[in-house]
Amino acid sequence: METAAELLGALPLDEVPVPLRRFARFERRKRAKLAGQHIAALLERDDAFRARVGEAGREAHPELAAAVTEGHVPPAADPVVVAVLGYLLRPDGWPDLVENARAELERSASLSEGERAERRIAELRAELTAARAGRGAELERVRGELREA
């Protein structure tokens, strides 16, 4: 959406697809937000518009676009950009590229959740250890007071 929204602002008004002309003068983020559904629908049904947006994506990410087109995506590539380029450029097997990128994002999200859970467990263990140490010190203090009494 961002690439298409940016392109809309750069095109002469007579080259902007008719359904999107009313959004062309908006600021890029506002265009993406307000015209998002219209852009998505047009990308799906208008091959020429999708190709034009794909070329903008290719210019923005030339090496990755070449890799996506050839079907050799680098493992460290941003899965969102891979999915976008796959969808826009439509190389052979593009649905698999998009699905693999989605699965990678899901894996990353799960890993992040797992990492957060591990950190929280470590924090709670540290709190428990500190509480036990504090309890032990308090117990020794009270025992000392009892001996003196």
Backbone as a ProteinNet text record, in pm:
[ID]
protein_1_A
[PRIMARY]
METAAELLGALPLDEVPVPLRRFARFERRKRAKLAGQHIAALLERDDAFRARVGEAGREAHPELAAAVTEGHVPPAADPVVVAVLGYLLRPDGWPDLVENARAELERSASLSEGERAERRIAELRAELTAARAGRGAELERVRGELREA
[TERTIARY]
81.7	0	86.1	191.5	277.4	340	388.8	452.3	351.7	232.5	128.3	85.3	70.7	29.9	134.6	261.3	368.9	367.7	347.9	343.9	229.7	114.5	-0.3	33.4	109.8	146.8	246.6	320.7	424	372.3	262.2	209.5	135.1	142.7	55.3	-90.2	-178.6	-316.5	-383.8	-352.8	-417.6	-367.1	-257.3	-206.5	-250.5	-311.8	-362.1	-491.9	-506.6	-632.3	-751.7	-857.7	-974.2	-1024.9	-1038.1	-1091.1	-1002.3	-876.7	-783.4	-752.9	-806.7	-772.2	-808	-919.2	-959.2	-862.4	-780.8	-685.1	-544.5	-520.6	-385.4	-322.2	-401.5	-345.4	-321.8	-367.2	-348.2	-202.1	-164	-30.4	-19	102.5	124.5	58.9	81.9	24.9	-126.6	-177.2	-322.4	-379.3	-306.5	-348.6	-355.5	-249	-243.7	-357.7	-385.8	-490.6	-629.5	-658.1	-792.9	-820.9	-718.6	-739.6	-698	-657.5	-604.4	-690	-819.6	-908.2	-918.1	-923.9	-933.1	-804.4	-691.9	-562.6	-554.6	-590.6	-584.3	-672	-792.9	-883.8	-826.7	-769.8	-713.7	-588.9	-505.6	-387.3	-428.9	-539.2	-585.3	-640.2	-712.1	-780.4	-715.8	-625.6	-565.5	-418.3	-391.6	-255.4	-156.3	-199.7	-109.4	-71.8	-168.3	-140	-48.9	-78.5	5.5	148.4	163.2	296.8	369.7	297.1	358.4	405.2	322.6	360.9	476.1	472.3	581	713.5	710.1	832.9	885.9	795.8	839.3	903.9	847.1	906.4	1041.3	1051.5	1178.2	1286	1248	1343.7	1386.2	1293.5	1323.9	1410.8	1396	1469.1	1522.1	1616.8	1657.9	1715.4	1803.1	1865.6	1764.7	1681.3	1581.1	1476.6	1438.9	1342.5	1398.2	1527.2	1589.7	1588.6	1619.4	1619.4	1479.4	1378.8	1240.1	1199.1	1233.8	1198.9	1264.4	1387.8	1460.4	1421.9	1349.4	1307.4	1412.6	1512.8	1620.6	1623.1	1530.3	1518.9	1623.7	1704.2	1803.7	1735.1	1792.9	1729.7	1710.7	1796.2	1786.9	1693.7	1630.1	1543.5	1420.1	1376.5	1256.1	1136.5	1067.3	956.9	842.8	822.4	716.3	750.3	874.4	916.5	913.7	954.8	950.5	807	713.8	573.3	519.3	552.1	504.8	559.4	689.7	749.9	695	677.7	620.5	481.6	399.3	262.3	260.7	344.2	342.5	406.3	519.9	594.7	543.4	477.6	415.1	508.3	625.8	710.4	645.9	698.8	647.9	655.7	550.1	548.5	526.1	478.2	462.4	370.8	263.8	181.9	262.4	357.2	441.9	532.8	584.2	667.2	588.5	466.7	382.5	350.7	316.1	283.7	405.7	522.1	644.5	676.8	655.9	679.9	582	455.1	355.7	395.2	438.5	479.7	601.5	695.1	814.3	775.9	684	637.4	568.5	490.6	423.2	525	627.9	734.7	806.5	835.8	904.3	819.6	690.5	601.1	597.5	591.5	589.4	719.4	830.5	961	968.6	920.9	922.6	839.4	722.9	639.1	711.6	778.7	854.7	968.2	1037.2	1146.5	1094.2	980	920.8	883.3	827.2	789.4	912.9	1021.4	1145.7	1200.8	1197.8	1244.7	1159.8	1028.7	938.8	963.8	986.8	1018.2	1145.9	1247.7	1374.3	1352.9	1271.5	1242.3	1172.4	1074.3	1000.8	1090.4	1180.3	1274.8	1365.8	1410.9	1496.3	1419.7	1293.1	1210.7	1192.4	1168.3	1150.2	1277.1	1391.9	1519.4	1540.3	1511	1525.7	1429.3	1306.4	1208.5	1253.2	1306.1	1355.2	1472.9	1562.1	1677.4	1630.3	1534.7	1480	1409.9	1337.7	1268.8	1369.6	1478.3	1582.5	1646.9	1674.5	1735.5	1638.9	1511.9	1410.7	1398.8	1402.4	1394.2	1513	1632	1751.3	1741.2	1689.4	1673.1	1576.2	1463.6	1364.3	1422.1	1495	1558.1	1656.6	1731.5	1826	1753.7	1641.9	1562.6	1508.7	1465.8	1413	1521.7	1641.2	1751.6	1785.9	1777.8	1809	1699.7	1579.9	1468.4	1461.8
-119.2	0	125.7	121.9	240.4	274.5	171.2	195.4	253.5	195	244.3	385.1	409.7	542.4	647.2	609.3	701.7	729.9	625.3	640.4	732.4	718.8	803.5	951.4	986.7	1126.7	1176.1	1084.1	1122.6	1127.3	1059.7	1054.4	1182.7	1222	1330.7	1284.4	1374.9	1338.8	1259.3	1290.7	1218	1074.4	1039.5	902.3	821.4	886.7	817.8	747.9	620.1	551.2	629.8	635.3	717	692.4	565.9	546.3	604.5	635.6	684	833.3	899	1040	1129.7	1101.7	1189.6	1180.4	1072.2	1054.8	1103.3	1131.1	1159.9	1282.5	1379.7	1502.8	1493.5	1386.4	1369.8	1343	1368.5	1332.5	1179.8	1128	985.2	894.2	919.8	832.3	839.6	959.2	975.5	902.8	910.2	837.8	689.4	636.3	492.1	451.1	534.4	500.5	509.4	620.4	643.1	569.9	550.5	486.1	339.7	288.7	152.2	46.8	46.8	-53.9	-35.9	88.3	116.2	74	103.5	64	-87.5	-156.4	-303	-362.7	-310.5	-362	-338.3	-221.6	-189.3	-272.5	-294.4	-379.5	-520.7	-566.8	-702.4	-714.6	-613.5	-629.7	-556.1	-462.5	-383.7	-422.2	-509.5	-559.5	-446.8	-347.7	-238.2	-155.1	-125.7	-49.4	-129.3	-259.4	-344.5	-348.3	-358.2	-361.3	-229.3	-119.9	11.5	24.9	-19.9	-16.8	-114.5	-228.5	-326	-267.5	-187.2	-122.4	-23.9	44.7	134.7	53.2	-62.6	-151.8	-204.3	-234.7	-283.4	-175.4	-49.3	61.2	82.7	63.7	84	-27.8	-149.2	-266.7	-349.3	-294.4	-361.7	-501.7	-518.7	-650.2	-753	-713.8	-806.6	-837.6	-738.3	-761.7	-861.6	-848.7	-944.7	-1084.4	-1094.5	-1224.7	-1284.5	-1202.6	-1250.5	-1298.6	-1222	-1258.9	-1390.3	-1411.5	-1534.8	-1650.3	-1619.8	-1724.9	-1765.1	-1680.3	-1708.7	-1599.5	-1604.8	-1501.5	-1523.9	-1422.2	-1436.1	-1462.3	-1548.9	-1582.5	-1462.5	-1362.6	-1247.4	-1138.2	-1162	-1059.5	-1035.7	-910.9	-874.2	-944.7	-1030.8	-1106.9	-1019.3	-903.3	-814.5	-763.4	-720.6	-669.5	-782.4	-902	-1017.5	-1044	-1042.8	-1067.4	-959.5	-834.3	-723.7	-737.1	-759.8	-773	-895.3	-1004.9	-1124.6	-1097.5	-1031.5	-1000.9	-905.7	-802.4	-702.1	-751.2	-819.8	-860.6	-991.3	-1071.9	-1197	-1291	-1322.6	-1421.7	-1559.8	-1658.2	-1794.8	-1834	-1893.1	-1937.5	-1826.4	-1709.9	-1597.1	-1627	-1707.7	-1735.8	-1806.2	-1891.9	-1959	-1858.6	-1761.1	-1656.3	-1581.1	-1545.2	-1470.7	-1557.4	-1683.7	-1774	-1798.2	-1817.4	-1837.8	-1714.3	-1596.6	-1472.5	-1462	-1496.9	-1494.4	-1589.9	-1710.8	-1810.4	-1761.5	-1695.9	-1642.7	-1534.2	-1447.5	-1343.7	-1406	-1509.2	-1578.6	-1642.6	-1705.7	-1767.1	-1661.1	-1549.5	-1440.4	-1388.6	-1374.2	-1326.5	-1426.5	-1554.9	-1658.1	-1656.5	-1642.8	-1638.4	-1517.3	-1405	-1284.2	-1303.3	-1366	-1392.1	-1485.1	-1585.7	-1678.9	-1609.4	-1520.8	-1445.8	-1356.9	-1291.8	-1207.7	-1292.5	-1409.8	-1499	-1542.8	-1576.1	-1616.9	-1503.5	-1381.1	-1265.6	-1245.5	-1259	-1240.9	-1348.3	-1471.5	-1580.1	-1547.4	-1499.7	-1463.7	-1351	-1250.5	-1140.5	-1192.6	-1279.8	-1333.6	-1418.7	-1493.6	-1573.6	-1482.9	-1374.2	-1279.4	-1216.1	-1180.8	-1124.8	-1226	-1351.8	-1457.1	-1475.5	-1476.2	-1490.4	-1373.1	-1252	-1133.3	-1139.8	-1185	-1195.5	-1298.6	-1410.3	-1513.8	-1461	-1389.4	-1333.9	-1232.5	-1149.1	-1051.3	-1118.6	-1225.7	-1299.7	-1362.2	-1416.3	-1476.5	-1373.9	-1255.8	-1149.2	-1103.9	-1090.5	-1050.9	-1156.8	-1283.2	-1393.3	-1388.9	-1365.6	-1356.5	-1238.3	-1126.1	-1008.7	-1038.6	-1101.1	-1133.9	-1234.7	-1333.5	-1431.9	-1362.5	-1268.6	-1193	-1114.7	-1052.8	-978.1	-1071.5	-1190.7	-1287.5	-1334.9	-1354.5	-1396.9	-1289.3	-1165.1	-1053.9	-1033.3	-1074.4	-1049.6	-1146.5
0	0	0	82.1	92.4	-42.5	-113.1	-242.8	-340.3	-344.5	-434.7	-395.6	-266.8	-220.3	-255.5	-243.7	-279.2	-429	-508.9	-654.2	-696.2	-631.7	-666.3	-656.3	-555.4	-537.7	-639.8	-700.8	-796.8	-940.7	-966.8	-1103.4	-1139.2	-1267.2	-1311.8	-1295	-1262.2	-1230.1	-1342	-1467.7	-1577.8	-1590.6	-1522.4	-1525	-1402.7	-1306.7	-1187.5	-1226.1	-1190.2	-1220.6	-1164.8	-1242.7	-1208.4	-1065.8	-1020.7	-884.8	-774	-807	-704.4	-715.3	-814.8	-837.5	-719.6	-655	-544.1	-426.4	-420.6	-311.3	-347.3	-474.5	-523.4	-458	-419.5	-362.2	-211.7	-149.5	-5.5	25.4	149	198.6	193.4	169.3	143.4	247.1	375.3	479.7	481.3	460.9	457.7	335.8	223.6	102.7	130.5	193.2	220.9	313.2	411.5	508.7	446.4	380.8	328.9	198.2	117.2	-12.5	-11.3	104	112.1	46.1	75.2	16.1	-134.8	-178.6	-322.3	-393.4	-330.9	-388.2	-396.7	-288.9	-287.4	-396.5	-411.1	-514	-653.3	-674.4	-805.4	-834.8	-733.6	-752.8	-792.3	-738.1	-767.7	-909.5	-956.2	-1085.3	-1202.8	-1176	-1283.7	-1299.4	-1397.7	-1418.9	-1449.2	-1526.7	-1564	-1440.8	-1355.3	-1233.7	-1141.7	-1127.7	-1042.4	-1096.5	-1228.6	-1288.8	-1263.5	-1271.7	-1248.8	-1103.7	-1010.5	-869.2	-846.2	-915.2	-905.9	-951.6	-1056.5	-1103.6	-999.9	-932.1	-823.8	-712	-682.4	-582.5	-627.3	-756.1	-812.2	-801.7	-826	-814.4	-669.3	-577	-435.3	-378.5	-431.6	-380.5	-498.7	-576.6	-700.4	-680	-581.5	-561.9	-513.5	-419.5	-367.7	-474.3	-553	-660.7	-761.4	-793.6	-885.6	-824.6	-696.4	-628.8	-626.1	-598	-595.2	-733.4	-835.1	-972.1	-1012.4	-966.8	-998.5	-906.8	-799.8	-707.1	-606.2	-585.4	-489.8	-382.9	-291.5	-188.9	-81	-49.4	57.5	191.7	274.2	401.9	494.8	486	576.2	523.8	409.9	351.1	437.9	442.2	516.7	452.7	527.7	469	418.1	477.5	430	290.6	271.7	140.8	38.1	77	-13.5	-57.6	37.1	3.8	-89.6	-60.2	-143.8	-285.3	-297	-430.1	-502.6	-431.5	-493.4	-547.5	-468.2	-509.5	-629.3	-623.9	-730.3	-859.5	-848.6	-967.9	-1027.3	-946.4	-988.7	-1065.9	-1009.7	-1076.9	-1063.4	-1136	-1121.6	-975.1	-924	-785.6	-684.8	-728.8	-637.1	-518.8	-534.9	-415.4	-305.1	-345.6	-246	-175	-249.1	-187.8	-80.9	-115.5	-21.8	99.7	77	188.3	276.8	216.3	295.5	379.4	322.4	397	513.9	490.4	597.8	709.4	671.4	770.9	849.5	782	849.4	949.9	911.6	1004.1	1125	1100.6	1210.6	1304.7	1245.1	1325.6	1408.7	1347	1417.8	1533	1509.5	1615.7	1730.2	1697.9	1802.1	1880.1	1808.7	1873.8	1966	1919.2	2001.3	2127	2113	2229.8	2326	2271.9	2354.8	2427.5	2356.7	2419.3	2531.7	2508.6	2613.7	2734.6	2709.4	2819.8	2897.8	2826.6	2894	2980	2927.1	3004.3	3129.7	3115.3	3229.5	3335	3290.9	3384.7	3461.3	3390.5	3455.5	3557.1	3520.1	3613	3738.1	3720.1	3834.8	3924.1	3862.2	3941.9	4024.7	3963.8	4036.2	4152.6	4128.1	4235.9	4348.3	4312.3	4412.3	4494.9	4428.1	4498.6	4594.1	4548.4	4633.7	4752.2	4728.1	4837.2	4939.6	4891.9	4984	5066.2	5000.8	5072.3	5176.3	5139	5232.7	5349.6	5319.4	5425.1	5520.7	5465.9	5549.6	5640.7	5588.5	5668.8	5777.8	5744.3	5842.9	5951.7	5912.4	6009.5	6106	6053.9	6139.5	6235.5	6188.2	6273.7	6388.3	6356.8	6459.7	6558.4	6511.6	6601	6696.1	6641.7	6724.8	6833.2	6798.3	6896.6	7004.9	6964.9	7061.6	7157.6	7107.7	7194.2	7296	7253.8	7343.4	7448.3	7414.7	7506.8	7618.7
[MASK]
+++++++++++++++++++++++++++++++++++++++++++++++++++++++++++++++++++++++++++++++++++++++++++++++++++++++++++++++++++++++++++++++++++++++++++++++++++++

